[in-house]
Amino acid sequence: MTPSVTIVIPTYNRARVLPQAIEAALAQSHPETTVLVVDDGSTDETGEVIARYAAHPRFTGVRLAANVGTAQAKNVGIALSDAEAITFHDSDDVPHRDKVMRQARVIGNETIGAHPCLNWRLSGREPETPIQVGAVLTHHELILPDGERVEIRRTLSLVDDFFPNLQMAAGVPGDWTHVNSGLFHRSVFDRLGGFSDCIEEDREFRNRLIMAGEVLWVIPEILLTKIESPDGLTMQGETDYDSPRRIADRKRVWDAVARWFATREVDPVPIDLSMVRIRSCTNPALVDRAALARLAMRPERVA
């Protein structure tokens, strides 16, 4: 069986590129796919873009009352989704139309087992027992602002924070196998919580999955195109790869890995949305209404 899927698209002031991401998400071949755009307090025409899709039967647009950052916007998506699996696309991502279907078929495959040729006890499992895959990642293509196309295929980059000595000769620093291209089984968030409130949230979450022994499956094909534009977080001076803020967040991530090497303990990150408020929500029937209530959204403000 293939699980139902929510595609969460967090966005902030990306009205120019957002329609392409929404169209590509709605065009996914997996029939049980809904698209949830979380507008993180945008001040541009993002609200107008969301309004264009309000009548679509598989689309929900949520507008937050204030900007809370990408990590918390993703956590809102986790809280509101009632699907069996969740994936996160950036507002300038263009997935192959079969991306979600390919990932969902792996997540829903009940015949995957722990082959005895591997030391499964290191991740808390016994050989020849069934395995629930926690996340399915894919290779992808990265288009840089200057138009250069880079294929991201080095699966070894998953463990760069654990074994930097294995990461030499990468054309792009880190040569990321992006966690935000992944499809995650709902149980992963039940066990490990959501995204840490920082701008290295994908990296931190990826490491937590590895440290907790979650099973990661990588489809070795390019199923997503990522477009790195000048107004993206990785290109802006305050949040680019060399910014003081990102350097500080990176140190937090590395410190967590060091603690794990010393203790082998993994702390979940509870999703705390106590300071988040929703301004409006289109098509609320597609989301968890109890979660809407917990976010203190007044019924009369549901669009």
PDB file of C-alpha atoms in Angstrom:
ATOM      1  CA  MET A   1       0.000   0.000   0.000  1.00  0.00           C
ATOM      2  CA  THR A   2       1.188   3.533  -0.739  1.00  0.00           C
ATOM      3  CA  PRO A   3       0.560   6.016   2.081  1.00  0.00           C
ATOM      4  CA  SER A   4      -1.267   9.310   1.806  1.00  0.00           C
ATOM      5  CA  VAL A   5       1.142  12.239   1.504  1.00  0.00           C
ATOM      6  CA  THR A   6       1.161  15.929   2.366  1.00  0.00           C
ATOM      7  CA  ILE A   7       3.574  18.149   0.456  1.00  0.00           C
ATOM      8  CA  VAL A   8       4.391  21.062   2.771  1.00  0.00           C
ATOM      9  CA  ILE A   9       5.715  24.188   1.054  1.00  0.00           C
ATOM     10  CA  PRO A  10       6.938  26.815   3.558  1.00  0.00           C
ATOM     11  CA  THR A  11       7.314  30.224   1.934  1.00  0.00           C
ATOM     12  CA  TYR A  12       8.165  33.813   2.763  1.00  0.00           C
ATOM     13  CA  ASN A  13       7.975  36.632   0.215  1.00  0.00           C
ATOM     14  CA  ARG A  14       8.494  34.304  -2.770  1.00  0.00           C
ATOM     15  CA  ALA A  15       5.315  35.162  -4.707  1.00  0.00           C
ATOM     16  CA  ARG A  16       7.304  35.367  -7.941  1.00  0.00           C
ATOM     17  CA  VAL A  17       8.417  31.720  -7.888  1.00  0.00           C
ATOM     18  CA  LEU A  18       5.736  30.105  -5.706  1.00  0.00           C
ATOM     19  CA  PRO A  19       3.204  29.312  -8.499  1.00  0.00           C
ATOM     20  CA  GLN A  20       5.705  27.047 -10.251  1.00  0.00           C
ATOM     21  CA  ALA A  21       6.284  25.082  -7.032  1.00  0.00           C
ATOM     22  CA  ILE A  22       2.543  24.761  -6.367  1.00  0.00           C
ATOM     23  CA  GLU A  23       1.782  23.622  -9.914  1.00  0.00           C
ATOM     24  CA  ALA A  24       4.542  20.998  -9.792  1.00  0.00           C
ATOM     25  CA  ALA A  25       3.312  19.743  -6.421  1.00  0.00           C
ATOM     26  CA  LEU A  26      -0.318  19.523  -7.544  1.00  0.00           C
ATOM     27  CA  ALA A  27       0.805  17.671 -10.699  1.00  0.00           C
ATOM     28  CA  GLN A  28       2.333  14.776  -8.734  1.00  0.00           C
ATOM     29  CA  SER A  29       1.206  11.382 -10.029  1.00  0.00           C
ATOM     30  CA  HIS A  30       0.538   9.937  -6.579  1.00  0.00           C
ATOM     31  CA  PRO A  31      -3.270  10.207  -6.267  1.00  0.00           C
ATOM     32  CA  GLU A  32      -3.357  10.561  -2.470  1.00  0.00           C
ATOM     33  CA  THR A  33      -1.300  13.740  -2.345  1.00  0.00           C
ATOM     34  CA  THR A  34      -2.396  17.071  -0.878  1.00  0.00           C
ATOM     35  CA  VAL A  35      -0.436  20.318  -1.005  1.00  0.00           C
ATOM     36  CA  LEU A  36      -0.133  22.555   2.058  1.00  0.00           C
ATOM     37  CA  VAL A  37       1.462  25.974   1.588  1.00  0.00           C
ATOM     38  CA  VAL A  38       2.475  27.669   4.838  1.00  0.00           C
ATOM     39  CA  ASP A  39       2.871  31.408   4.247  1.00  0.00           C
ATOM     40  CA  ASP A  40       5.266  32.547   6.956  1.00  0.00           C
ATOM     41  CA  GLY A  41       3.929  36.091   7.358  1.00  0.00           C
ATOM     42  CA  SER A  42       4.760  37.301   3.845  1.00  0.00           C
ATOM     43  CA  THR A  43       4.386  40.985   2.986  1.00  0.00           C
ATOM     44  CA  ASP A  44       4.386  40.581  -0.807  1.00  0.00           C
ATOM     45  CA  GLU A  45       1.667  39.104  -3.084  1.00  0.00           C
ATOM     46  CA  THR A  46       1.909  35.587  -1.616  1.00  0.00           C
ATOM     47  CA  GLY A  47      -1.650  35.864  -0.286  1.00  0.00           C
ATOM     48  CA  GLU A  48      -2.913  36.551  -3.799  1.00  0.00           C
ATOM     49  CA  VAL A  49      -1.056  33.512  -5.119  1.00  0.00           C
ATOM     50  CA  ILE A  50      -2.628  31.307  -2.441  1.00  0.00           C
ATOM     51  CA  ALA A  51      -6.069  32.693  -3.269  1.00  0.00           C
ATOM     52  CA  ARG A  52      -5.721  31.498  -6.873  1.00  0.00           C
ATOM     53  CA  TYR A  53      -5.630  27.886  -5.697  1.00  0.00           C
ATOM     54  CA  ALA A  54      -8.197  28.161  -2.888  1.00  0.00           C
ATOM     55  CA  ALA A  55     -10.817  26.170  -4.807  1.00  0.00           C
ATOM     56  CA  HIS A  56      -8.502  23.311  -5.715  1.00  0.00           C
ATOM     57  CA  PRO A  57      -9.722  20.132  -3.943  1.00  0.00           C
ATOM     58  CA  ARG A  58      -6.197  19.030  -2.934  1.00  0.00           C
ATOM     59  CA  PHE A  59      -4.778  22.394  -1.897  1.00  0.00           C
ATOM     60  CA  THR A  60      -4.673  24.175   1.456  1.00  0.00           C
ATOM     61  CA  GLY A  61      -3.122  27.590   2.010  1.00  0.00           C
ATOM     62  CA  VAL A  62      -2.292  28.649   5.559  1.00  0.00           C
ATOM     63  CA  ARG A  63      -1.225  32.204   6.351  1.00  0.00           C
ATOM     64  CA  LEU A  64       0.609  32.839   9.626  1.00  0.00           C
ATOM     65  CA  ALA A  65       0.017  36.073  11.515  1.00  0.00           C
ATOM     66  CA  ALA A  66       3.745  36.761  11.842  1.00  0.00           C
ATOM     67  CA  ASN A  67       7.046  35.532  10.463  1.00  0.00           C
ATOM     68  CA  VAL A  68       8.371  32.659  12.597  1.00  0.00           C
ATOM     69  CA  GLY A  69      11.087  31.205  10.348  1.00  0.00           C
ATOM     70  CA  THR A  70      11.298  28.212   8.021  1.00  0.00           C
ATOM     71  CA  ALA A  71      11.737  25.600  10.758  1.00  0.00           C
ATOM     72  CA  GLN A  72       8.579  26.638  12.596  1.00  0.00           C
ATOM     73  CA  ALA A  73       6.655  26.950   9.327  1.00  0.00           C
ATOM     74  CA  LYS A  74       7.580  23.321   8.627  1.00  0.00           C
ATOM     75  CA  ASN A  75       6.461  22.373  12.141  1.00  0.00           C
ATOM     76  CA  VAL A  76       3.091  24.003  11.430  1.00  0.00           C
ATOM     77  CA  GLY A  77       2.856  21.762   8.371  1.00  0.00           C
ATOM     78  CA  ILE A  78       3.628  18.671  10.475  1.00  0.00           C
ATOM     79  CA  ALA A  79       0.998  19.644  13.034  1.00  0.00           C
ATOM     80  CA  LEU A  80      -1.702  20.323  10.450  1.00  0.00           C
ATOM     81  CA  SER A  81      -1.093  17.330   8.191  1.00  0.00           C
ATOM     82  CA  ASP A  82      -3.251  14.266   8.738  1.00  0.00           C
ATOM     83  CA  ALA A  83      -1.416  12.203   6.106  1.00  0.00           C
ATOM     84  CA  GLU A  84       0.618   9.068   6.722  1.00  0.00           C
ATOM     85  CA  ALA A  85       3.771  10.630   5.250  1.00  0.00           C
ATOM     86  CA  ILE A  86       5.051  14.184   4.788  1.00  0.00           C
ATOM     87  CA  THR A  87       7.527  15.783   2.415  1.00  0.00           C
ATOM     88  CA  PHE A  88       8.838  19.348   2.317  1.00  0.00           C
ATOM     89  CA  HIS A  89       9.482  21.307  -0.868  1.00  0.00           C
ATOM     90  CA  ASP A  90      11.017  24.771  -0.993  1.00  0.00           C
ATOM     91  CA  SER A  91       9.016  27.446  -2.757  1.00  0.00           C
ATOM     92  CA  ASP A  92      11.370  27.263  -5.734  1.00  0.00           C
ATOM     93  CA  ASP A  93      11.604  23.448  -5.965  1.00  0.00           C
ATOM     94  CA  VAL A  94      10.377  21.627  -9.067  1.00  0.00           C
ATOM     95  CA  PRO A  95       9.837  17.896  -8.391  1.00  0.00           C
ATOM     96  CA  HIS A  96       9.629  15.262 -11.115  1.00  0.00           C
ATOM     97  CA  ARG A  97       5.946  14.312 -11.452  1.00  0.00           C
ATOM     98  CA  ASP A  98       6.639  10.802 -10.087  1.00  0.00           C
ATOM     99  CA  LYS A  99       8.860  11.902  -7.182  1.00  0.00           C
ATOM    100  CA  VAL A 100       6.276  11.434  -4.437  1.00  0.00           C
ATOM    101  CA  MET A 101       4.921   8.214  -5.943  1.00  0.00           C
ATOM    102  CA  ARG A 102       8.394   6.692  -6.081  1.00  0.00           C
ATOM    103  CA  GLN A 103       9.065   7.677  -2.476  1.00  0.00           C
ATOM    104  CA  ALA A 104       5.649   6.572  -1.211  1.00  0.00           C
ATOM    105  CA  ARG A 105       6.065   3.118  -2.699  1.00  0.00           C
ATOM    106  CA  VAL A 106       9.202   2.628  -0.602  1.00  0.00           C
ATOM    107  CA  ILE A 107       7.644   4.034   2.595  1.00  0.00           C
ATOM    108  CA  GLY A 108       4.658   1.712   2.157  1.00  0.00           C
ATOM    109  CA  ASN A 109       6.660  -1.412   1.268  1.00  0.00           C
ATOM    110  CA  GLU A 110       6.016  -3.928   4.052  1.00  0.00           C
ATOM    111  CA  THR A 111       8.402  -6.539   2.618  1.00  0.00           C
ATOM    112  CA  ILE A 112      11.617  -4.637   3.446  1.00  0.00           C
ATOM    113  CA  GLY A 113      13.595  -6.491   6.111  1.00  0.00           C
ATOM    114  CA  ALA A 114      16.870  -6.319   8.033  1.00  0.00           C
ATOM    115  CA  HIS A 115      19.268  -8.421   5.971  1.00  0.00           C
ATOM    116  CA  PRO A 116      21.677 -10.373   8.222  1.00  0.00           C
ATOM    117  CA  CYS A 117      24.722  -9.301   6.207  1.00  0.00           C
ATOM    118  CA  LEU A 118      24.528  -5.927   8.005  1.00  0.00           C
ATOM    119  CA  ASN A 119      25.019  -5.237  11.722  1.00  0.00           C
ATOM    120  CA  TRP A 120      21.458  -4.119  12.484  1.00  0.00           C
ATOM    121  CA  ARG A 121      21.962  -4.294  16.241  1.00  0.00           C
ATOM    122  CA  LEU A 122      23.936  -1.030  16.008  1.00  0.00           C
ATOM    123  CA  SER A 123      20.636   0.684  15.183  1.00  0.00           C
ATOM    124  CA  GLY A 124      18.557  -1.259  17.703  1.00  0.00           C
ATOM    125  CA  ARG A 125      17.123  -3.844  15.296  1.00  0.00           C
ATOM    126  CA  GLU A 126      17.376  -7.577  14.933  1.00  0.00           C
ATOM    127  CA  PRO A 127      18.399  -9.272  11.686  1.00  0.00           C
ATOM    128  CA  GLU A 128      15.634 -10.795   9.546  1.00  0.00           C
ATOM    129  CA  THR A 129      12.915  -8.610  11.063  1.00  0.00           C
ATOM    130  CA  PRO A 130      10.629  -6.226   9.151  1.00  0.00           C
ATOM    131  CA  ILE A 131      11.771  -2.622   8.732  1.00  0.00           C
ATOM    132  CA  GLN A 132       9.693   0.519   8.506  1.00  0.00           C
ATOM    133  CA  VAL A 133      11.666   2.948   6.360  1.00  0.00           C
ATOM    134  CA  GLY A 134      11.676   6.291   8.152  1.00  0.00           C
ATOM    135  CA  ALA A 135      12.660   8.560   5.264  1.00  0.00           C
ATOM    136  CA  VAL A 136      13.131   8.243   1.514  1.00  0.00           C
ATOM    137  CA  LEU A 137      15.526  10.753  -0.021  1.00  0.00           C
ATOM    138  CA  THR A 138      16.349  11.332  -3.666  1.00  0.00           C
ATOM    139  CA  HIS A 139      19.208  12.682  -5.669  1.00  0.00           C
ATOM    140  CA  HIS A 140      18.543  16.053  -7.201  1.00  0.00           C
ATOM    141  CA  GLU A 141      19.782  18.744  -9.535  1.00  0.00           C
ATOM    142  CA  LEU A 142      20.843  22.157  -8.259  1.00  0.00           C
ATOM    143  CA  ILE A 143      20.674  25.204 -10.517  1.00  0.00           C
ATOM    144  CA  LEU A 144      22.947  27.957  -9.202  1.00  0.00           C
ATOM    145  CA  PRO A 145      22.221  31.701  -9.635  1.00  0.00           C
ATOM    146  CA  ASP A 146      24.739  31.911 -12.491  1.00  0.00           C
ATOM    147  CA  GLY A 147      22.880  29.154 -14.370  1.00  0.00           C
ATOM    148  CA  GLU A 148      25.351  26.361 -13.629  1.00  0.00           C
ATOM    149  CA  ARG A 149      23.702  22.969 -13.173  1.00  0.00           C
ATOM    150  CA  VAL A 150      25.112  20.639 -10.514  1.00  0.00           C
ATOM    151  CA  GLU A 151      23.979  17.054  -9.999  1.00  0.00           C
ATOM    152  CA  ILE A 152      23.837  16.122  -6.325  1.00  0.00           C
ATOM    153  CA  ARG A 153      24.467  12.385  -6.208  1.00  0.00           C
ATOM    154  CA  ARG A 154      26.945  11.636  -3.414  1.00  0.00           C
ATOM    155  CA  THR A 155      24.948   9.664  -0.851  1.00  0.00           C
ATOM    156  CA  LEU A 156      28.050   9.707   1.358  1.00  0.00           C
ATOM    157  CA  SER A 157      27.312  13.389   2.025  1.00  0.00           C
ATOM    158  CA  LEU A 158      24.593  12.263   4.424  1.00  0.00           C
ATOM    159  CA  VAL A 159      27.253  11.711   7.079  1.00  0.00           C
ATOM    160  CA  ASP A 160      29.495  14.731   6.473  1.00  0.00           C
ATOM    161  CA  ASP A 161      29.039  16.011  10.048  1.00  0.00           C
ATOM    162  CA  PHE A 162      30.037  12.592  11.402  1.00  0.00           C
ATOM    163  CA  PHE A 163      32.933  11.748   9.068  1.00  0.00           C
ATOM    164  CA  PRO A 164      34.259  14.902   7.360  1.00  0.00           C
ATOM    165  CA  ASN A 165      37.346  12.927   6.365  1.00  0.00           C
ATOM    166  CA  LEU A 166      35.181  11.082   3.809  1.00  0.00           C
ATOM    167  CA  GLN A 167      33.847  14.221   2.120  1.00  0.00           C
ATOM    168  CA  MET A 168      36.764  15.305  -0.042  1.00  0.00           C
ATOM    169  CA  ALA A 169      36.549  16.260  -3.735  1.00  0.00           C
ATOM    170  CA  ALA A 170      32.939  17.458  -3.621  1.00  0.00           C
ATOM    171  CA  GLY A 171      32.147  19.946  -6.374  1.00  0.00           C
ATOM    172  CA  VAL A 172      29.699  21.769  -4.112  1.00  0.00           C
ATOM    173  CA  PRO A 173      30.708  22.094  -0.414  1.00  0.00           C
ATOM    174  CA  GLY A 174      28.975  19.251   1.403  1.00  0.00           C
ATOM    175  CA  ASP A 175      27.420  18.053  -1.885  1.00  0.00           C
ATOM    176  CA  TRP A 176      24.144  17.817   0.025  1.00  0.00           C
ATOM    177  CA  THR A 177      21.697  14.969  -0.210  1.00  0.00           C
ATOM    178  CA  HIS A 178      18.958  17.317   0.940  1.00  0.00           C
ATOM    179  CA  VAL A 179      16.684  16.207   3.740  1.00  0.00           C
ATOM    180  CA  ASN A 180      14.112  18.680   2.443  1.00  0.00           C
ATOM    181  CA  SER A 181      13.734  16.468  -0.627  1.00  0.00           C
ATOM    182  CA  GLY A 182      12.809  13.556   1.646  1.00  0.00           C
ATOM    183  CA  LEU A 183       9.498  11.847   2.309  1.00  0.00           C
ATOM    184  CA  PHE A 184       9.083  11.023   6.007  1.00  0.00           C
ATOM    185  CA  HIS A 185       6.872   8.445   7.653  1.00  0.00           C
ATOM    186  CA  ARG A 186       4.604  10.096  10.215  1.00  0.00           C
ATOM    187  CA  SER A 187       6.031   7.929  13.017  1.00  0.00           C
ATOM    188  CA  VAL A 188       9.438   9.651  12.647  1.00  0.00           C
ATOM    189  CA  PHE A 189       7.971  12.906  13.984  1.00  0.00           C
ATOM    190  CA  ASP A 190       6.162  11.029  16.766  1.00  0.00           C
ATOM    191  CA  ARG A 191       9.493   9.608  17.923  1.00  0.00           C
ATOM    192  CA  LEU A 192      11.912  12.469  17.293  1.00  0.00           C
ATOM    193  CA  GLY A 193       9.778  15.617  17.253  1.00  0.00           C
ATOM    194  CA  GLY A 194      10.002  18.301  14.598  1.00  0.00           C
ATOM    195  CA  PHE A 195      12.525  20.778  13.252  1.00  0.00           C
ATOM    196  CA  SER A 196      14.844  22.691  15.565  1.00  0.00           C
ATOM    197  CA  ASP A 197      14.214  26.453  15.421  1.00  0.00           C
ATOM    198  CA  CYS A 198      17.341  27.448  13.510  1.00  0.00           C
ATOM    199  CA  ILE A 199      18.409  28.053   9.897  1.00  0.00           C
ATOM    200  CA  GLU A 200      20.339  24.761   9.826  1.00  0.00           C
ATOM    201  CA  GLU A 201      17.090  22.912  10.577  1.00  0.00           C
ATOM    202  CA  ASP A 202      17.435  20.380   7.737  1.00  0.00           C
ATOM    203  CA  ARG A 203      21.000  19.502   8.669  1.00  0.00           C
ATOM    204  CA  GLU A 204      20.090  19.140  12.355  1.00  0.00           C
ATOM    205  CA  PHE A 205      17.064  16.964  11.575  1.00  0.00           C
ATOM    206  CA  ARG A 206      19.067  14.786   9.179  1.00  0.00           C
ATOM    207  CA  ASN A 207      21.674  14.184  11.890  1.00  0.00           C
ATOM    208  CA  ARG A 208      18.997  13.354  14.463  1.00  0.00           C
ATOM    209  CA  LEU A 209      17.550  10.739  12.112  1.00  0.00           C
ATOM    210  CA  ILE A 210      20.965   9.141  11.689  1.00  0.00           C
ATOM    211  CA  MET A 211      21.835   9.256  15.390  1.00  0.00           C
ATOM    212  CA  ALA A 212      18.465   7.720  16.338  1.00  0.00           C
ATOM    213  CA  GLY A 213      19.002   4.790  13.984  1.00  0.00           C
ATOM    214  CA  GLU A 214      16.154   5.644  11.602  1.00  0.00           C
ATOM    215  CA  VAL A 215      16.282   3.773   8.310  1.00  0.00           C
ATOM    216  CA  LEU A 216      17.044   6.119   5.410  1.00  0.00           C
ATOM    217  CA  TRP A 217      16.445   4.953   1.850  1.00  0.00           C
ATOM    218  CA  VAL A 218      18.007   6.878  -1.041  1.00  0.00           C
ATOM    219  CA  ILE A 219      16.566   6.621  -4.542  1.00  0.00           C
ATOM    220  CA  PRO A 220      19.674   7.086  -6.734  1.00  0.00           C
ATOM    221  CA  GLU A 221      17.909   9.130  -9.399  1.00  0.00           C
ATOM    222  CA  ILE A 222      17.413  12.855  -9.882  1.00  0.00           C
ATOM    223  CA  LEU A 223      13.742  13.424  -8.991  1.00  0.00           C
ATOM    224  CA  LEU A 224      13.901  17.072  -7.951  1.00  0.00           C
ATOM    225  CA  THR A 225      15.295  20.310  -9.352  1.00  0.00           C
ATOM    226  CA  LYS A 226      16.316  22.911  -6.796  1.00  0.00           C
ATOM    227  CA  ILE A 227      16.741  26.474  -8.018  1.00  0.00           C
ATOM    228  CA  GLU A 228      19.075  28.600  -5.913  1.00  0.00           C
ATOM    229  CA  SER A 229      17.953  32.182  -6.503  1.00  0.00           C
ATOM    230  CA  PRO A 230      19.571  35.409  -5.244  1.00  0.00           C
ATOM    231  CA  ASP A 231      16.757  36.022  -2.724  1.00  0.00           C
ATOM    232  CA  GLY A 232      17.029  32.574  -1.148  1.00  0.00           C
ATOM    233  CA  LEU A 233      18.217  32.066   2.441  1.00  0.00           C
ATOM    234  CA  THR A 234      21.525  30.538   1.343  1.00  0.00           C
ATOM    235  CA  MET A 235      22.319  33.615  -0.762  1.00  0.00           C
ATOM    236  CA  GLN A 236      21.268  36.445   1.565  1.00  0.00           C
ATOM    237  CA  GLY A 237      24.025  38.111   3.591  1.00  0.00           C
ATOM    238  CA  GLU A 238      22.351  37.513   6.970  1.00  0.00           C
ATOM    239  CA  THR A 239      21.779  33.794   6.394  1.00  0.00           C
ATOM    240  CA  ASP A 240      24.269  32.656   3.748  1.00  0.00           C
ATOM    241  CA  TYR A 241      26.799  29.879   4.379  1.00  0.00           C
ATOM    242  CA  ASP A 242      29.387  32.279   5.846  1.00  0.00           C
ATOM    243  CA  SER A 243      27.024  34.417   7.960  1.00  0.00           C
ATOM    244  CA  PRO A 244      27.614  34.597  11.741  1.00  0.00           C
ATOM    245  CA  ARG A 245      24.104  33.265  12.337  1.00  0.00           C
ATOM    246  CA  ARG A 246      24.611  30.181  10.185  1.00  0.00           C
ATOM    247  CA  ILE A 247      28.069  29.576  11.621  1.00  0.00           C
ATOM    248  CA  ALA A 248      26.606  29.638  15.140  1.00  0.00           C
ATOM    249  CA  ASP A 249      23.816  27.235  14.132  1.00  0.00           C
ATOM    250  CA  ARG A 250      26.347  24.963  12.472  1.00  0.00           C
ATOM    251  CA  LYS A 251      28.322  24.831  15.720  1.00  0.00           C
ATOM    252  CA  ARG A 252      25.153  23.793  17.574  1.00  0.00           C
ATOM    253  CA  VAL A 253      24.726  20.970  15.072  1.00  0.00           C
ATOM    254  CA  TRP A 254      28.323  19.823  15.444  1.00  0.00           C
ATOM    255  CA  ASP A 255      28.107  20.005  19.253  1.00  0.00           C
ATOM    256  CA  ALA A 256      25.057  17.724  19.145  1.00  0.00           C
ATOM    257  CA  VAL A 257      27.003  15.197  17.066  1.00  0.00           C
ATOM    258  CA  ALA A 258      29.884  15.360  19.568  1.00  0.00           C
ATOM    259  CA  ARG A 259      27.474  14.680  22.441  1.00  0.00           C
ATOM    260  CA  TRP A 260      26.058  11.701  20.558  1.00  0.00           C
ATOM    261  CA  PHE A 261      29.522  10.225  20.000  1.00  0.00           C
ATOM    262  CA  ALA A 262      30.123  10.558  23.751  1.00  0.00           C
ATOM    263  CA  THR A 263      26.749   9.334  25.039  1.00  0.00           C
ATOM    264  CA  ARG A 264      24.873   7.691  22.124  1.00  0.00           C
ATOM    265  CA  GLU A 265      21.774   9.534  23.379  1.00  0.00           C
ATOM    266  CA  VAL A 266      19.372  11.450  21.127  1.00  0.00           C
ATOM    267  CA  ASP A 267      17.050  14.119  22.471  1.00  0.00           C
ATOM    268  CA  PRO A 268      13.755  14.639  20.607  1.00  0.00           C
ATOM    269  CA  VAL A 269      12.811  18.209  19.664  1.00  0.00           C
ATOM    270  CA  PRO A 270       9.206  18.764  20.785  1.00  0.00           C
ATOM    271  CA  ILE A 271       7.104  20.875  18.430  1.00  0.00           C
ATOM    272  CA  ASP A 272       6.211  24.023  20.347  1.00  0.00           C
ATOM    273  CA  LEU A 273       3.791  26.250  18.438  1.00  0.00           C
ATOM    274  CA  SER A 274       2.564  28.198  21.451  1.00  0.00           C
ATOM    275  CA  MET A 275       3.743  31.479  19.907  1.00  0.00           C
ATOM    276  CA  VAL A 276       2.357  30.740  16.421  1.00  0.00           C
ATOM    277  CA  ARG A 277      -0.991  32.069  15.251  1.00  0.00           C
ATOM    278  CA  ILE A 278      -2.824  31.396  12.003  1.00  0.00           C
ATOM    279  CA  ARG A 279      -4.386  34.318  10.177  1.00  0.00           C
ATOM    280  CA  SER A 280      -6.385  32.288   7.647  1.00  0.00           C
ATOM    281  CA  CYS A 281      -6.732  28.818   6.142  1.00  0.00           C
ATOM    282  CA  THR A 282      -8.264  27.800   2.848  1.00  0.00           C
ATOM    283  CA  ASN A 283      -9.913  24.372   2.562  1.00  0.00           C
ATOM    284  CA  PRO A 284      -9.595  23.473   6.270  1.00  0.00           C
ATOM    285  CA  ALA A 285     -11.279  20.123   5.640  1.00  0.00           C
ATOM    286  CA  LEU A 286      -7.919  18.846   4.327  1.00  0.00           C
ATOM    287  CA  VAL A 287      -6.043  19.465   7.590  1.00  0.00           C
ATOM    288  CA  ASP A 288      -6.259  18.302  11.184  1.00  0.00           C
ATOM    289  CA  ARG A 289      -9.001  20.442  12.690  1.00  0.00           C
ATOM    290  CA  ALA A 290      -7.841  19.672  16.221  1.00  0.00           C
ATOM    291  CA  ALA A 291      -4.458  21.149  15.327  1.00  0.00           C
ATOM    292  CA  LEU A 292      -6.198  24.269  14.032  1.00  0.00           C
ATOM    293  CA  ALA A 293      -7.918  24.579  17.386  1.00  0.00           C
ATOM    294  CA  ARG A 294      -4.633  24.164  19.237  1.00  0.00           C
ATOM    295  CA  LEU A 295      -3.233  27.019  17.188  1.00  0.00           C
ATOM    296  CA  ALA A 296      -6.126  29.136  18.501  1.00  0.00           C
ATOM    297  CA  MET A 297      -7.573  30.006  15.133  1.00  0.00           C
ATOM    298  CA  ARG A 298     -11.062  31.497  15.413  1.00  0.00           C
ATOM    299  CA  PRO A 299     -13.603  29.610  13.272  1.00  0.00           C
ATOM    300  CA  GLU A 300     -14.998  32.824  11.767  1.00  0.00           C
ATOM    301  CA  ARG A 301     -11.551  33.614  10.342  1.00  0.00           C
ATOM    302  CA  VAL A 302     -11.376  30.411   8.317  1.00  0.00           C
ATOM    303  CA  ALA A 303     -11.501  31.559   4.684  1.00  0.00           C
TER     304      ALA A 303
END
